[in-house]
PDB file of C-alpha atoms in Angstrom:
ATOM      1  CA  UNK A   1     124.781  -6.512 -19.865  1.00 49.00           C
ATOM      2  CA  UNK A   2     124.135  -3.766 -17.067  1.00 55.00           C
ATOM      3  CA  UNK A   3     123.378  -1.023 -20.245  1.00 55.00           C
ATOM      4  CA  UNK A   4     120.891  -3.628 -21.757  1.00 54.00           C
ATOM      5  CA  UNK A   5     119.257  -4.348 -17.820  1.00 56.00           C
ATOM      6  CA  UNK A   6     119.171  -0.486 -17.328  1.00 55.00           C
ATOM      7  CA  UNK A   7     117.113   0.321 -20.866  1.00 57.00           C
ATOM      8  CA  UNK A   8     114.810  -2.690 -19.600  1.00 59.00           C
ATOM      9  CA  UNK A   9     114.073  -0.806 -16.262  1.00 64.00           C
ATOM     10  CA  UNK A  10     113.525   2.282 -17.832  1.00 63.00           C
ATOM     11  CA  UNK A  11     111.141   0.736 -19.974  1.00 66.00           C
ATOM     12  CA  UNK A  12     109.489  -0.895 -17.472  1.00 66.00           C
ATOM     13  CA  UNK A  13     109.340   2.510 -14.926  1.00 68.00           C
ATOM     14  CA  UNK A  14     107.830   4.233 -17.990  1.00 69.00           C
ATOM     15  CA  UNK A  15     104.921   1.863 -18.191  1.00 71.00           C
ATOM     16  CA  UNK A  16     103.998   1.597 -14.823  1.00 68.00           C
ATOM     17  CA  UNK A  17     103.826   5.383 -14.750  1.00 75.00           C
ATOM     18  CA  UNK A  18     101.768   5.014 -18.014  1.00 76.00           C
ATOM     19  CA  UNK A  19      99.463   2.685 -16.391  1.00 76.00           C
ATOM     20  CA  UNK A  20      99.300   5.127 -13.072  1.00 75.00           C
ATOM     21  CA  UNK A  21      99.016   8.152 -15.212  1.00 77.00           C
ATOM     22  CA  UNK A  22      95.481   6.355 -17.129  1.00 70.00           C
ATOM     23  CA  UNK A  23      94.432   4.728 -13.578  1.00 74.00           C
ATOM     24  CA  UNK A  24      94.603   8.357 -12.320  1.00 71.00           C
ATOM     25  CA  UNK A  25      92.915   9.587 -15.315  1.00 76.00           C
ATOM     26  CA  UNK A  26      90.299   7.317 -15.332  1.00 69.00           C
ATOM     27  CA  UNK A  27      89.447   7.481 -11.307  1.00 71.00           C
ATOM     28  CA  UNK A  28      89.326  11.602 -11.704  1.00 74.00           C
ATOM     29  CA  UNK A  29      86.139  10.584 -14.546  1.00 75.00           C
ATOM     30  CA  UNK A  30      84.384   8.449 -12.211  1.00 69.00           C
ATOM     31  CA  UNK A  31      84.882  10.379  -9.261  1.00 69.00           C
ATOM     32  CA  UNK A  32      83.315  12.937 -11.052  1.00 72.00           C
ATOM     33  CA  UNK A  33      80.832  11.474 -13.090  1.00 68.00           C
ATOM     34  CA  UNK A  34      79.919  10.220  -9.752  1.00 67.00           C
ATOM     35  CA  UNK A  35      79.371  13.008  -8.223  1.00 61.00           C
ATOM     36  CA  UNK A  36      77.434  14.651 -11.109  1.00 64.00           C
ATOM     37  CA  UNK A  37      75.087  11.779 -10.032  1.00 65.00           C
ATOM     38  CA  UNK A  38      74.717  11.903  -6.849  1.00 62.00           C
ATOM     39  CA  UNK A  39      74.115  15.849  -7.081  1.00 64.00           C
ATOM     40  CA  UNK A  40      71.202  15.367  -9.454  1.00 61.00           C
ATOM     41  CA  UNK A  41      69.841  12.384  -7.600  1.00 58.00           C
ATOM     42  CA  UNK A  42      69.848  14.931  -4.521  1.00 56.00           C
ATOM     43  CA  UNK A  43      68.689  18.317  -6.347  1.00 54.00           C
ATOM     44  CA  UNK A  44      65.260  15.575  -7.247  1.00 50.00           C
ATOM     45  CA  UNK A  45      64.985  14.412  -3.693  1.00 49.00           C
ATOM     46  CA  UNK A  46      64.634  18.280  -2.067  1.00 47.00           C
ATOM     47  CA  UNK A  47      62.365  19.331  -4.673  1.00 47.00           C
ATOM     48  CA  UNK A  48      59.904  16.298  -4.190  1.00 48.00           C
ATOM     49  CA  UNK A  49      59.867  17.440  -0.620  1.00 49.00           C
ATOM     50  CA  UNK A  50      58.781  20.251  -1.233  1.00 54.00           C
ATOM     51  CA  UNK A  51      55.614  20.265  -3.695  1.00 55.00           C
ATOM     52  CA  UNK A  52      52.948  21.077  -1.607  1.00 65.00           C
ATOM     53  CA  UNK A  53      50.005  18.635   0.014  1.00 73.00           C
ATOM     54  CA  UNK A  54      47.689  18.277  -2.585  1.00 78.00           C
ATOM     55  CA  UNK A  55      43.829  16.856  -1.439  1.00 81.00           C
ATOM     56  CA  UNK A  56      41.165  15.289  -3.761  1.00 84.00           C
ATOM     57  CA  UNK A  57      37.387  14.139  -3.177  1.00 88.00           C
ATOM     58  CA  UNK A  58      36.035  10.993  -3.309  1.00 89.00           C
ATOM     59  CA  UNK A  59      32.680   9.393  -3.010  1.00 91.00           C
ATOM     60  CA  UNK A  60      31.623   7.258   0.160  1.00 91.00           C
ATOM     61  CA  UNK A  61      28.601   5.534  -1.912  1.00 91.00           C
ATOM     62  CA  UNK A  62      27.317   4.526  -5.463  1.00 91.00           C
ATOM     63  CA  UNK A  63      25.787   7.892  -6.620  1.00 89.00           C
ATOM     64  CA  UNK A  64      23.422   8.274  -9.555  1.00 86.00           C
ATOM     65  CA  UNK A  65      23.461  11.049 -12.431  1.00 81.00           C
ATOM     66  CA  UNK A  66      22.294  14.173 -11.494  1.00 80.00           C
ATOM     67  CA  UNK A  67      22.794  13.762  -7.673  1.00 83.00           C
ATOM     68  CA  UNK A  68      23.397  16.715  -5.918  1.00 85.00           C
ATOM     69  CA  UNK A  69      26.246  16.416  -3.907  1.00 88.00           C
ATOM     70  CA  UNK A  70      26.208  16.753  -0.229  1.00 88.00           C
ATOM     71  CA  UNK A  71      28.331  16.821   2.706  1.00 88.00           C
ATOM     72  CA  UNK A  72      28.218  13.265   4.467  1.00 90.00           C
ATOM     73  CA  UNK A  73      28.315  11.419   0.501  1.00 91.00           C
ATOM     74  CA  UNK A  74      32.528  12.771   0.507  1.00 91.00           C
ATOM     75  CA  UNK A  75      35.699  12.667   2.002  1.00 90.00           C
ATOM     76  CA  UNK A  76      38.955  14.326   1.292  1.00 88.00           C
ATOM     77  CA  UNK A  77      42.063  12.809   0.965  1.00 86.00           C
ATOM     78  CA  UNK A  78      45.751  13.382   0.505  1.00 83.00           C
ATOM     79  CA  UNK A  79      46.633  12.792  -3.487  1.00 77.00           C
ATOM     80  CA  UNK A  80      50.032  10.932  -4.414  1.00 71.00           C
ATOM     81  CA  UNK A  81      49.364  10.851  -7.947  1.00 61.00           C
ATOM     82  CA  UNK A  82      51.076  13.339 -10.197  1.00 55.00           C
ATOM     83  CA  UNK A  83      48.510  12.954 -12.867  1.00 49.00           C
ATOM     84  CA  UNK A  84      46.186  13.637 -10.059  1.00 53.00           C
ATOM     85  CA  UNK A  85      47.466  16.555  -8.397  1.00 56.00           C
ATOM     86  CA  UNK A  86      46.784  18.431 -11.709  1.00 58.00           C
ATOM     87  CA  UNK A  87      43.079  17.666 -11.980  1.00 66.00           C
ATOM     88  CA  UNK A  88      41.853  18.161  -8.584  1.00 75.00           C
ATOM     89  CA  UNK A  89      38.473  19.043  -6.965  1.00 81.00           C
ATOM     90  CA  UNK A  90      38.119  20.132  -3.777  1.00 82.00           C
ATOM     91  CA  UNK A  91      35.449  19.617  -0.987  1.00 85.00           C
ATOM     92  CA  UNK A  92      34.242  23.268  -0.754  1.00 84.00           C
ATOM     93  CA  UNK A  93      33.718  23.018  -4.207  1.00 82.00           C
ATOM     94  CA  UNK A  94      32.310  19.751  -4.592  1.00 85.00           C
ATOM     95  CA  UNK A  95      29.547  20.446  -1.945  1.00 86.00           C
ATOM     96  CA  UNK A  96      26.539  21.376  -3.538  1.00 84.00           C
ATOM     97  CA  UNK A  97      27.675  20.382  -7.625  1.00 86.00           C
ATOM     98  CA  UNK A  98      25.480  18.148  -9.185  1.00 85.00           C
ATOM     99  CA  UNK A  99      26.780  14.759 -10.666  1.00 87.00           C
ATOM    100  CA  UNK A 100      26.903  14.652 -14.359  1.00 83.00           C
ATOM    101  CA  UNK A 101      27.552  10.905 -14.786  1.00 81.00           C
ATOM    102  CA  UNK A 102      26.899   7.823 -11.890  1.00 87.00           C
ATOM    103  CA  UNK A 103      29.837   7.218  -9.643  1.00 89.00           C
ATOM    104  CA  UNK A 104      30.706   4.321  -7.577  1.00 90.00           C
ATOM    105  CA  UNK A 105      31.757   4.157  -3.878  1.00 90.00           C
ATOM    106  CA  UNK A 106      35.554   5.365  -3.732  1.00 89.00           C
ATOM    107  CA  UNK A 107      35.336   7.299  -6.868  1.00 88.00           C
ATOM    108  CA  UNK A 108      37.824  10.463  -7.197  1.00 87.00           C
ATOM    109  CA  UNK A 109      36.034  13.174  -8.430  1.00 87.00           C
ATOM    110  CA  UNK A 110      37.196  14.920 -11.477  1.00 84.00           C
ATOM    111  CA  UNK A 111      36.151  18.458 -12.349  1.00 82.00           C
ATOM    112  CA  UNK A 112      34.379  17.743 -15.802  1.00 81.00           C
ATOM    113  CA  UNK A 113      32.388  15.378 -13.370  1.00 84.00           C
ATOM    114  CA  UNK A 114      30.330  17.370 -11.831  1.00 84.00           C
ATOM    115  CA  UNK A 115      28.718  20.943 -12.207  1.00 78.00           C
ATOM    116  CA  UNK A 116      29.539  22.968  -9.107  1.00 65.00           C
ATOM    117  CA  UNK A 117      27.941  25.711  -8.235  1.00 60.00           C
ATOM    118  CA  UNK A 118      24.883  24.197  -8.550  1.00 57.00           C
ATOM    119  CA  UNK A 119      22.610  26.156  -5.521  1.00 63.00           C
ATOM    120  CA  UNK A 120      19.908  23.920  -4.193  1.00 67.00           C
ATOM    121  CA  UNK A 121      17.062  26.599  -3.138  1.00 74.00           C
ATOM    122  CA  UNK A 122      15.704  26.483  -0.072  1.00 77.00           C
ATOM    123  CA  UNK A 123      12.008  25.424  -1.076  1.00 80.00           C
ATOM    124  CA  UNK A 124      13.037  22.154  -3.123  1.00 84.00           C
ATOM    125  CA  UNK A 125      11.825  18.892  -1.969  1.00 87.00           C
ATOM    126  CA  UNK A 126      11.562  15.480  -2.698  1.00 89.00           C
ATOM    127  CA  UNK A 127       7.972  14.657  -3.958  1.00 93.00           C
ATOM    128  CA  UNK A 128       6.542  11.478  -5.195  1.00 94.00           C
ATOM    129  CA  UNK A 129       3.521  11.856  -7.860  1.00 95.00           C
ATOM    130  CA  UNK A 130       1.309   9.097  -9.257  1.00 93.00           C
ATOM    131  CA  UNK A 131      -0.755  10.650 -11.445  1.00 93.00           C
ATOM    132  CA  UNK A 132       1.764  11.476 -13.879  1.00 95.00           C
ATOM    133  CA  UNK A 133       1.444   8.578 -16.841  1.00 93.00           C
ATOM    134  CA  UNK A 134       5.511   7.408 -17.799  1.00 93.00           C
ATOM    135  CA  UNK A 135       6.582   4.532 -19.559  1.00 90.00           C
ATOM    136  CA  UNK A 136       8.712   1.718 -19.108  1.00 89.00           C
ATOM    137  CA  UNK A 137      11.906   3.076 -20.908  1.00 91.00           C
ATOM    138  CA  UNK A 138      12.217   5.727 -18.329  1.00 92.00           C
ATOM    139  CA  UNK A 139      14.637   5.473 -15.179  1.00 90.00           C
ATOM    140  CA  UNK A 140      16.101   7.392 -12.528  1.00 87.00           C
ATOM    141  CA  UNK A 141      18.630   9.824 -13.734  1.00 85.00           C
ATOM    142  CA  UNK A 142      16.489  10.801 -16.714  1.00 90.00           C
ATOM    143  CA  UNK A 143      15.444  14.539 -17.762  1.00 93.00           C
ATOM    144  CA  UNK A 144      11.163  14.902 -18.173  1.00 96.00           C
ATOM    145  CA  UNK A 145       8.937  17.713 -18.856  1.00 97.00           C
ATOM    146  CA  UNK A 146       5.330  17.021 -17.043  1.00 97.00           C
ATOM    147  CA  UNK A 147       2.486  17.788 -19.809  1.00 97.00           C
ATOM    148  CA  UNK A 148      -0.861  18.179 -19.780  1.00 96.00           C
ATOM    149  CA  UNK A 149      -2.657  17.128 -22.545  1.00 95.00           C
ATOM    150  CA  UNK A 150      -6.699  18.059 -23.222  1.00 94.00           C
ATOM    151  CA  UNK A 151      -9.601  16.285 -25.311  1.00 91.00           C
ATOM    152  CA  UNK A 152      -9.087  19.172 -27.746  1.00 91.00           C
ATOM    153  CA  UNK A 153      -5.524  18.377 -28.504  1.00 91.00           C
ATOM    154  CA  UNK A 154      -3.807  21.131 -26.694  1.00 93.00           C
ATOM    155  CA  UNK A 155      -1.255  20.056 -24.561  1.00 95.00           C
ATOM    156  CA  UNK A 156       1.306  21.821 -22.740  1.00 96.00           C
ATOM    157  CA  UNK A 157       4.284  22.243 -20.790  1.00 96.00           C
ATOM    158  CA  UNK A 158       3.576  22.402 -16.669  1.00 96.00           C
ATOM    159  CA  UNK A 159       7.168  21.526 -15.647  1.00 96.00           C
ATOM    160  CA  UNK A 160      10.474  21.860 -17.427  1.00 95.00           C
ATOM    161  CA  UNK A 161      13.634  19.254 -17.438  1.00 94.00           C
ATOM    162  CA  UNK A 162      12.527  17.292 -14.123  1.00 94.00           C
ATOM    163  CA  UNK A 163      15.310  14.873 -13.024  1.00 90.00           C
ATOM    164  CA  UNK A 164      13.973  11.251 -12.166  1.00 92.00           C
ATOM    165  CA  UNK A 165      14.705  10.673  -8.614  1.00 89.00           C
ATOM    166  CA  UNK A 166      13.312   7.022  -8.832  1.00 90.00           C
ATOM    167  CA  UNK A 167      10.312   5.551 -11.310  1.00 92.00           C
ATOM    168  CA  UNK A 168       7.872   2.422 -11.251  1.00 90.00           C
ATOM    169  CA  UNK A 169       5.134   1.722 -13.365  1.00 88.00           C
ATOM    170  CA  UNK A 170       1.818   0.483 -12.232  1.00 80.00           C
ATOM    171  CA  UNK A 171       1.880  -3.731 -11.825  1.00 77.00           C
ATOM    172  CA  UNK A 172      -0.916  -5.471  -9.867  1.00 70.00           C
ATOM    173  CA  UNK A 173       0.700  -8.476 -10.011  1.00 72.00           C
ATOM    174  CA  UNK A 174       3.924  -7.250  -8.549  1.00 71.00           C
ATOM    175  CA  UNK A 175       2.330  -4.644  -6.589  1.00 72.00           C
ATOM    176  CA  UNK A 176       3.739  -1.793  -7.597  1.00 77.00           C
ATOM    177  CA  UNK A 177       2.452   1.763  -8.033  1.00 82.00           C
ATOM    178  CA  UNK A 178       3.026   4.358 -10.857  1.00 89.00           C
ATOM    179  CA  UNK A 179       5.268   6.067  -9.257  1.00 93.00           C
ATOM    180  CA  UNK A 180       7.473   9.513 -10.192  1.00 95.00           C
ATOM    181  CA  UNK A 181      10.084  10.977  -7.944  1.00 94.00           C
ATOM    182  CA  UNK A 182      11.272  14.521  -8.737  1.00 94.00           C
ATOM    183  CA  UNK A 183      12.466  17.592  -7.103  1.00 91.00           C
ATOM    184  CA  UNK A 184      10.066  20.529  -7.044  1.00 93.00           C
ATOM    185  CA  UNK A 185       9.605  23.817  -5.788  1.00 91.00           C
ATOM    186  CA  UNK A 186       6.766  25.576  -3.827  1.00 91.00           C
ATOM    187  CA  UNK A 187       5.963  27.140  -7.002  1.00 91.00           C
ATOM    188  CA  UNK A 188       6.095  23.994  -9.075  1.00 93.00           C
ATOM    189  CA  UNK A 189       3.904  22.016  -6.591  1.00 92.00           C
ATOM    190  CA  UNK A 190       1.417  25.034  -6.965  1.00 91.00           C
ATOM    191  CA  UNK A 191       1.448  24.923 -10.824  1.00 93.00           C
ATOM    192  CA  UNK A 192       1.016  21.417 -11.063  1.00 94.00           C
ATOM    193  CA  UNK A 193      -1.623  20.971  -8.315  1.00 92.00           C
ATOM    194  CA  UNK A 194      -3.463  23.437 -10.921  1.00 93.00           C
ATOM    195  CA  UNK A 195      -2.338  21.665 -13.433  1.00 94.00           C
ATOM    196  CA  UNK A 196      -4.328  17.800 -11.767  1.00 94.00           C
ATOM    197  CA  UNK A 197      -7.685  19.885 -10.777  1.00 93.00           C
ATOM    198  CA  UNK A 198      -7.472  21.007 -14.420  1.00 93.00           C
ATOM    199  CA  UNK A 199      -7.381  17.670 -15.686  1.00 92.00           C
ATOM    200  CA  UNK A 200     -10.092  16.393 -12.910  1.00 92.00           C
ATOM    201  CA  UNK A 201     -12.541  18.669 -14.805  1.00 90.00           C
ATOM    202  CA  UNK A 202     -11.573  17.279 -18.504  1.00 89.00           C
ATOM    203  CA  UNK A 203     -12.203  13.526 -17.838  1.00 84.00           C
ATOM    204  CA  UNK A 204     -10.020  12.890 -20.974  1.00 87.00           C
ATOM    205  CA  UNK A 205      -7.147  14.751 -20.196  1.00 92.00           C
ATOM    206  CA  UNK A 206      -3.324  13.568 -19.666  1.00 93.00           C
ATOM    207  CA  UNK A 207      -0.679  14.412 -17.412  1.00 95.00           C
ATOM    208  CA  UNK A 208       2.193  12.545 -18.376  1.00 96.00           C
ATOM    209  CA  UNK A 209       6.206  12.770 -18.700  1.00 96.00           C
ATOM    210  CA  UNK A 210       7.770  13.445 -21.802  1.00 96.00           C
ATOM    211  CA  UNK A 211      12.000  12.201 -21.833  1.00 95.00           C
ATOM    212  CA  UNK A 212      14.916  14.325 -22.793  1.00 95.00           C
ATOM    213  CA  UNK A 213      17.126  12.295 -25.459  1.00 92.00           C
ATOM    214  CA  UNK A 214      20.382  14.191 -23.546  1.00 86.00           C
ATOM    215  CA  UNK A 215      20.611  16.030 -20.493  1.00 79.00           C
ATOM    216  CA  UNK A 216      22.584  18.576 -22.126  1.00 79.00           C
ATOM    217  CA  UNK A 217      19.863  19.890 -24.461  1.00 88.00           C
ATOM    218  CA  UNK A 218      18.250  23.240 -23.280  1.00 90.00           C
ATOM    219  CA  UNK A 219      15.546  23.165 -20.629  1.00 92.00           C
ATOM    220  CA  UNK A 220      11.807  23.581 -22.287  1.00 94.00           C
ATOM    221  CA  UNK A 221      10.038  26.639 -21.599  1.00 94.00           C
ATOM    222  CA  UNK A 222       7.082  26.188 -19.363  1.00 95.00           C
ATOM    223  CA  UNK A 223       3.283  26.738 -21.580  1.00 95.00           C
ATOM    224  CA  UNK A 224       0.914  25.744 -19.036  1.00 94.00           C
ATOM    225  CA  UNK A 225      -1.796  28.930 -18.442  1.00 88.00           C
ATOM    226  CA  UNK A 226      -3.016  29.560 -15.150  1.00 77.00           C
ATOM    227  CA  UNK A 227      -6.544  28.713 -15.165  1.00 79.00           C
ATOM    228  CA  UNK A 228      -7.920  31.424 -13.156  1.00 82.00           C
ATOM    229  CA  UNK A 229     -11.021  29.398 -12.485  1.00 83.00           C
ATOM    230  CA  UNK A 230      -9.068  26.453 -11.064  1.00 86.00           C
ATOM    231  CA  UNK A 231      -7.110  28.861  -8.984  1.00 81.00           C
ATOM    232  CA  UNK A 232     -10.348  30.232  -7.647  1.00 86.00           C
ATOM    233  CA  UNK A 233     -11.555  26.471  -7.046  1.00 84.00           C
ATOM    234  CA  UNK A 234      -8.702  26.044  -5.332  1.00 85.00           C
ATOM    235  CA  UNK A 235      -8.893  28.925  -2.768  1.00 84.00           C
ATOM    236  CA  UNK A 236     -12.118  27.872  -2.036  1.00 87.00           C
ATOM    237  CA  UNK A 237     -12.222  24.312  -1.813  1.00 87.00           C
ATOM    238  CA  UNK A 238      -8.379  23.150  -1.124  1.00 81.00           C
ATOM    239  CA  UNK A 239      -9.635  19.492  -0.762  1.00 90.00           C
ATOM    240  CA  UNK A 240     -10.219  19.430  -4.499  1.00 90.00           C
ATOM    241  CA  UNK A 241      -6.649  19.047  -4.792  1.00 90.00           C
ATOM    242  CA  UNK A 242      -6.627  15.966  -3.102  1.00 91.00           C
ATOM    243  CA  UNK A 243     -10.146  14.787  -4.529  1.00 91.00           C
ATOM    244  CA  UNK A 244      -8.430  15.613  -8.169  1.00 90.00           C
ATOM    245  CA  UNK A 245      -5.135  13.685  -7.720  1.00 90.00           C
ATOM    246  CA  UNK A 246      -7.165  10.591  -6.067  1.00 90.00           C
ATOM    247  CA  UNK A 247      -9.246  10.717  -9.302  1.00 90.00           C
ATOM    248  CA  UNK A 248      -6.363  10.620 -11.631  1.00 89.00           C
ATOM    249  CA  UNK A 249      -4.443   7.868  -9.657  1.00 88.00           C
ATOM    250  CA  UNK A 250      -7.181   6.035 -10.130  1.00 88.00           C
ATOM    251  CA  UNK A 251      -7.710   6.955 -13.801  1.00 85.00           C
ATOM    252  CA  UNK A 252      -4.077   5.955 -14.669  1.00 84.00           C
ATOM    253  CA  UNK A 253      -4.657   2.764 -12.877  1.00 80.00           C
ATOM    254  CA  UNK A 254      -7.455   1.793 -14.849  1.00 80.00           C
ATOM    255  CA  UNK A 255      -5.843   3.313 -18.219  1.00 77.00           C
ATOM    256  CA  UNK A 256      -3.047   0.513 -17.198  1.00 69.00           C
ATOM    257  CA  UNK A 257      -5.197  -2.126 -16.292  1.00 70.00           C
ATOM    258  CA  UNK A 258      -7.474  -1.303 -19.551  1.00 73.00           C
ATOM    259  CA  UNK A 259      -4.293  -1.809 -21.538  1.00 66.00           C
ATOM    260  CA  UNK A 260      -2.711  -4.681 -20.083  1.00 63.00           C
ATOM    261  CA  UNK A 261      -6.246  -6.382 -20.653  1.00 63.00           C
ATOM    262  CA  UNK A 262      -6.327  -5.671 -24.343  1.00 65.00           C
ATOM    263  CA  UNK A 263      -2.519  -6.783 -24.887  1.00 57.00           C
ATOM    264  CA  UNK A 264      -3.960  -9.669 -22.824  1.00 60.00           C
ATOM    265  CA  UNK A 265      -6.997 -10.240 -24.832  1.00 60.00           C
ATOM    266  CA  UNK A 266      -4.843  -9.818 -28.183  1.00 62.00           C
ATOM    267  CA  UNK A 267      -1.850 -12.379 -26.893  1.00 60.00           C
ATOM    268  CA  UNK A 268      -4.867 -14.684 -26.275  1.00 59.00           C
ATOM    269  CA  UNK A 269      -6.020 -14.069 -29.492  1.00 63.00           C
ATOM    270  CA  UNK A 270      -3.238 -14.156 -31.696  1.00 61.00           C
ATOM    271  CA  UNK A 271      -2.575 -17.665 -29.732  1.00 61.00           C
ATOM    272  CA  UNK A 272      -5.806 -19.432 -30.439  1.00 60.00           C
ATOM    273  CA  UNK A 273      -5.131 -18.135 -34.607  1.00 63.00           C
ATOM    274  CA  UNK A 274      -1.969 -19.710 -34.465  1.00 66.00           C
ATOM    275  CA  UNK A 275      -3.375 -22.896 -32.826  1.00 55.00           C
ATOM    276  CA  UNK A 276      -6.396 -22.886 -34.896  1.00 62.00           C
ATOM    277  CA  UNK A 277      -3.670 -22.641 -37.997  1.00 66.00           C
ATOM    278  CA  UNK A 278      -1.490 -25.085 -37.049  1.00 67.00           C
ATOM    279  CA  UNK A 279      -4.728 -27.589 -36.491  1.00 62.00           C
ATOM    280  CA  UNK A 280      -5.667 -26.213 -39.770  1.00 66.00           C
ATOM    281  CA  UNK A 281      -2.656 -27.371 -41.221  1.00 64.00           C
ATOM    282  CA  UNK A 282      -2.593 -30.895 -39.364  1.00 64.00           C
ATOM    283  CA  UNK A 283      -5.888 -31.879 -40.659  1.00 64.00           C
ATOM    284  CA  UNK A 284      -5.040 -30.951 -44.172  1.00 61.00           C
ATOM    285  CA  UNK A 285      -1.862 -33.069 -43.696  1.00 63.00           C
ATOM    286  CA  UNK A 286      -3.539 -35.914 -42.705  1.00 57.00           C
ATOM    287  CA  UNK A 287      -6.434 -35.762 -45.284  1.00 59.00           C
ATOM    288  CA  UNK A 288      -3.578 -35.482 -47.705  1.00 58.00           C
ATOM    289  CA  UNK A 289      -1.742 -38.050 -46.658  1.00 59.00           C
ATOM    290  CA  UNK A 290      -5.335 -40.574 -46.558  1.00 59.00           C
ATOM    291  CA  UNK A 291      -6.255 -39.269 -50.337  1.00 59.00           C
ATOM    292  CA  UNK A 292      -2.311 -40.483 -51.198  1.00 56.00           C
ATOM    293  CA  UNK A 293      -2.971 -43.423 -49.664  1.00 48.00           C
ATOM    294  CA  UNK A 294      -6.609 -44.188 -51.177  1.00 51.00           C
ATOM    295  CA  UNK A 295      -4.939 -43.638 -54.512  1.00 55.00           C
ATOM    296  CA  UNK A 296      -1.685 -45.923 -54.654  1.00 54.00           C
ATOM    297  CA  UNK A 297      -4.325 -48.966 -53.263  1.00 53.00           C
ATOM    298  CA  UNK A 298      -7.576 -48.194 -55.505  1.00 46.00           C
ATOM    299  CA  UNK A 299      -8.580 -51.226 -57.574  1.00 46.00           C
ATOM    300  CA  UNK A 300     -11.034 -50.615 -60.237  1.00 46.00           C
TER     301      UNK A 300
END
């Protein structure tokens, strides 16, 4: 009995030290796979750190194509964003760059947004003109060359690829103006006060905008001659400048006024056909309907 008790407790001792042996074994794998772990959780942490602080632009208003960007329309902020960090702008260069596509308030700016760059010159202004003849598909944003047009036919270029600041065409009901916005220089205000006393002298002449389809295509080269007799008009007299753009505002006005009164008079006119048709066709009805009747009761 004691030889058969002291097999059993070797048996036994050898699988508890089996058992300790794999316990052993398998702790030593998790300790270590653990710690593999923890050292790559902690090699990301350090290198997260230590990427460096990465600012973007955004806009503090709606902004329409073709603004040119200035100071007090941005503000710079810290980026989070991976995807962000690699497609930055930054304020130095955003200053000045002019807006390719309209932007909303809180917009991050993008570089294939804008075209930087973009130097304003000194001389550029704001101007409003209306004398210049535009149409109702135009709006702010839009690319126009100014034309002139004569009674001959000839008609050329006076300024290239103007951006539409802001538009309205004449209404007398609403009581608007026709109005043109645009940014020109001291040159270009010269060139196309020539351009109005020109067109004061040709009673049919046009000044009027002509649209770009895209604001990518090429800029049109200027045509317009310098009249050297207007320019010496000018020196001269420089009220005729004024006298010739009153003139033409008034000359677009009636123009729009002539036109609204002939779509008017042809509204009015295609109306009364119609009503005079359908009347037409009520009477014939009716006479119709009184020979039908006139025929089923005839007695001879």
């Amino acid at each position: 009995m004691s030889i058969i008790r002291k097999g059993k407790r070797k048996i036994a001792k050898k699988k508890v030290m089996m058992i300790c042996i794999v316990c052993f074994i398998v702790g030593i794998i998790v300790f270590i796979g653990g710690v593999v772990f923890y050292n790559k959780t902690i090699a990301k942490t350090p290198d997260e750190k230590e990427l460096p602080i990465t600012y973007g632009v955004i806009v503090l208003e709606n902004l329409a194509k073709g603004e040119i960007l200035k100071p007090e329309q941005l503000v710079s902020i810290q980026l989070t964003d991976a995807e962000h960090r690699l497609n930055t702008v930054q304020l130095e260069d955003a200053i000045g760059g002019r807006l390719r596509y309209p932007v909303e308030s809180n917009t991050i700016l993008f570089p294939e947004m804008i075209d930087t760059g973009v130097l304003v010159a000194d001389d550029l202004r704001k101007h409003v003109y209306h004398f210049i003849e535009i149409t109702d598909a135009l709006s702010s944003g839009d690319y126009v060359d100014i034309r002139i047009q004569f009674p001959n036919g000839a008609d050329y270029i006076v300024l290239s690829k103007k951006r539409v600041l802001a538009c309205s065409l004449y209404d007398e009901v609403e009581q608007t103006d026709n109005s043109l916005w645009i940014e020109v220089s001291e040159e270009e205000i010269l060139t196309l006060a020539s351009a109005v006393v020109d067109a004061y002298f040709n009673e049919q002449a046009e000044i009027y905008a002509i649209q770009y389809i895209s604001q990518d295509q090429e800029k049109a080269i200027v045509t317009y001659p310098e009249n050297d007799i207007v320019h010496s008009l000018i020196q001269e007299d420089p009220n005729v400048v004024e006298r010739a753009i009153t003139h033409m505002e008034n000359r677009v006005r009636e123009r729009v006024a002539m036109e609204i009164k002939e779509y008017s008079d042809k509204s009015r006119q295609n109306t009364n056909t119609e009503y005079n048709n359908q009347q037409s066709a009520k009477e014939d009805t009716v006479k119709l309907e009184n020979t039908d009747y006139i025929d089923n009761n005839y007695v001879d």
